[in-house]
């Protein structure tokens, strides 16, 4: 058995016996390497903390044959020793862990299904998450933005749940882009049941990831643990819709703790599914985004993806200010008035008013008539040459 | 003629001949007092800057009789020398003016209609503004919040325009509270025509204000000039709905420049009338508010009006964390399982799992059965004693 195969098997074993996150096991690996760590755990020659993390399952085993079977079924174990390991995004976890943020232990390895190389697919990626019980409004936004992000070459990462997650994956796939999913259960757990086809489609061009052995069932604590990966693996997280207790807020909070961009989409204040977004915006946890371009800007690197500021509709009179605006506003729409009357109405000296009226005339904003001056139509002589 | 009557007449004259804001005239008043300033303007013995501000109308006059007539018709001229002058709110304009912010000259005087004393009605006040072309969503919020604010003893200040402004005034009046309006035209201009009754109702218990002589027609520049008063006279401004070029954004920007609280209500990103609010929230000009309590909190003084954080709906299992949550999640809902099975599933040592299961039982979250343990109904023994 080659070195890398032995390491992979050791990590597969450790992933099998320790429920993530397993800080003590990870520390043991860091100290004596995965092979030695696996050996010690098997023989019970470990510190109490490691024993606690592995006691319940240390008798479980995984063999070279299991890995080969998994590979035949399309599932590989991606380990930190692999070239494709997403070192750079996961560095944020290590930094947070080093700063003492709880639960930020990185994964021992990741089960993956799909053709995409992890480092490549995650290089430019955004996490899009939100409520399972989403509204049409939220699903529309998630799908549209995911489509636009995928078109811009950005990978949409999400949790494959019903509602916002599903809409985001679908939008990315509709744009022909790959998408990436991280699950809170094993890749073979068949969860959520209604997303069987969606998960298969994601795995055709992108990748579906999990820290959990194949048939591990979903559980609430696993979703919370999974959320740290959704937060860490991309450049930033967008919460499209979330009520006050949505797991998406947990992902966003983790992303913030990791120093990533955190964004939230506003909605009607009368909609419960936007209340979590509003709370994050009000508390300053998230930045408000109203377009996919806003998202690109917030996670954009080196200013390449700067959003164009929303254009104001323009009017002929937009350029006017001060005295010119006053005089223009004083102009009667139909029947003309004298320069003196207009000057008094506008509150500017008559000489000034006369000069302004002539200038406005060039832009068609004022018009001479028998009785003096009136408002013009806006089609200026400047336009017609 | 008493001193104060003479001063009032002098200010009435200066307000008649100078279109606000009139920084040069205001400076002249500050230098030599209103009576002398009026005298000099009448005789043309003024610096160029003052002449420019008054040239077009310096021949207009206003007499003691005009003021008496106005008073009979219910309109009084409120001057800085009056006890009710809102010195404290207007100080913000003077500070901004001193810092060189353009257009922040305070009013020379204010025409007012209504029984309320200005200092009293504005003591606890919030400006509520927004689009003329509001949606049902925006008008609903404006009216509901104004109602709630008025109930809390806060005066709702607005511009009496169609849309959000009108809804805000109506909400405050519906709560039996007084409301205050500042117009961009004279009090007798009859604008907006459809709000004749609303303005009359505001003037019955609150006050309608204007810097402009009685019949001065509305004009765009006057709305912009008026907006500084809407921003200055209250503790903070809420923009309920605004598109990207709404005047309400101008009021909010001025309020920000004056150091007042600026708030905006989010809405669907698909609604153009919320786009101005979202822009202000994204740029950090405004703070997001989702309830009238949020508004009270943001403008609240001395922590009296602190909003209660939005309550999360609670579940029996909310208190669970760490191992307890893992064990609870591992519990099968119906058919029981052994402690060993549950421990392996949860990834905690068997001894720990057993202790947790017993603790959960006290809260009714776990249940013993023939086959071992299963999930409980949540009605704990602790509840029933």
Coordinates of N, CA and C in Angstrom, one line a residue, chain A residues 89-90 92 122-128 155-157 228-238 255 258 260-261 299:
Chain A
X89 N -9.4 28.3 1.3 CA -10.6 28.6 2.1 C -10.6 28.1 3.5
X90 N -10.1 26.9 3.7 CA -10.1 26.3 5.0 C -9.1 26.9 6.0
X92 N -9.2 29.9 6.9 CA -10.0 30.7 7.8 C -10.5 30.0 9.0
X122 N -14.0 25.7 -5.9 CA -14.3 26.7 -4.8 C -13.4 28.0 -5.0
X123 N -12.6 28.0 -6.0 CA -11.7 29.2 -6.1 C -12.5 30.5 -6.2
X124 N -13.5 30.5 -6.9 CA -14.4 31.7 -7.0 C -15.8 31.2 -6.6
X125 N -16.2 31.3 -5.3 CA -17.5 30.7 -4.9 C -18.2 31.6 -3.9
X126 N -19.5 31.5 -3.9 CA -20.3 32.2 -3.0 C -21.3 31.2 -2.4
X127 N -21.5 31.3 -1.1 CA -22.5 30.5 -0.4 C -23.9 31.2 -0.4
X128 N -24.9 30.5 -0.9 CA -26.2 31.1 -1.0 C -27.1 30.2 -0.1
X155 N -19.0 29.8 -8.5 CA -19.7 28.6 -8.1 C -20.6 29.0 -6.9
X156 N -21.8 28.4 -7.1 CA -22.8 28.6 -6.0 C -22.7 27.4 -5.1
X157 N -22.4 27.7 -3.8 CA -22.3 26.6 -2.8 C -23.5 26.7 -1.9
X228 N -20.4 25.3 9.3 CA -19.1 25.9 9.3 C -18.3 25.7 8.0
X229 N -18.6 24.6 7.3 CA -18.0 24.3 6.1 C -18.6 25.2 5.0
X230 N -19.9 25.3 5.0 CA -20.6 26.2 4.0 C -20.0 27.6 4.2
X231 N -19.8 28.0 5.4 CA -19.3 29.4 5.6 C -17.8 29.5 5.2
X232 N -17.0 28.4 5.5 CA -15.6 28.5 5.3 C -15.2 28.3 3.8
X233 N -15.9 27.5 3.1 CA -15.4 27.1 1.8 C -15.6 28.1 0.7
X234 N -16.3 29.2 0.9 CA -16.5 30.2 -0.1 C -16.0 31.6 0.4
X235 N -16.0 32.6 -0.5 CA -15.5 33.9 -0.2 C -16.5 34.7 0.6
X236 N -17.8 34.3 0.6 CA -18.8 35.0 1.4 C -20.1 34.3 1.3
X237 N -21.0 34.6 2.2 CA -22.3 34.0 2.3 C -23.5 35.0 2.2
X238 N -24.4 34.6 1.4 CA -25.6 35.4 1.2 C -26.8 34.7 1.8
X255 N -19.7 32.7 9.1 CA -19.0 33.4 8.0 C -18.4 34.7 8.6
X258 N -15.5 34.1 10.7 CA -14.3 33.7 9.9 C -13.8 34.8 9.0
X260 N -15.3 36.4 6.6 CA -15.8 36.4 5.3 C -16.9 37.4 5.1
X261 N -17.2 37.8 3.8 CA -18.3 38.7 3.5 C -19.6 38.0 3.9
X299 N -17.9 40.3 -2.6 CA -17.0 39.2 -2.5 C -15.9 39.4 -3.5

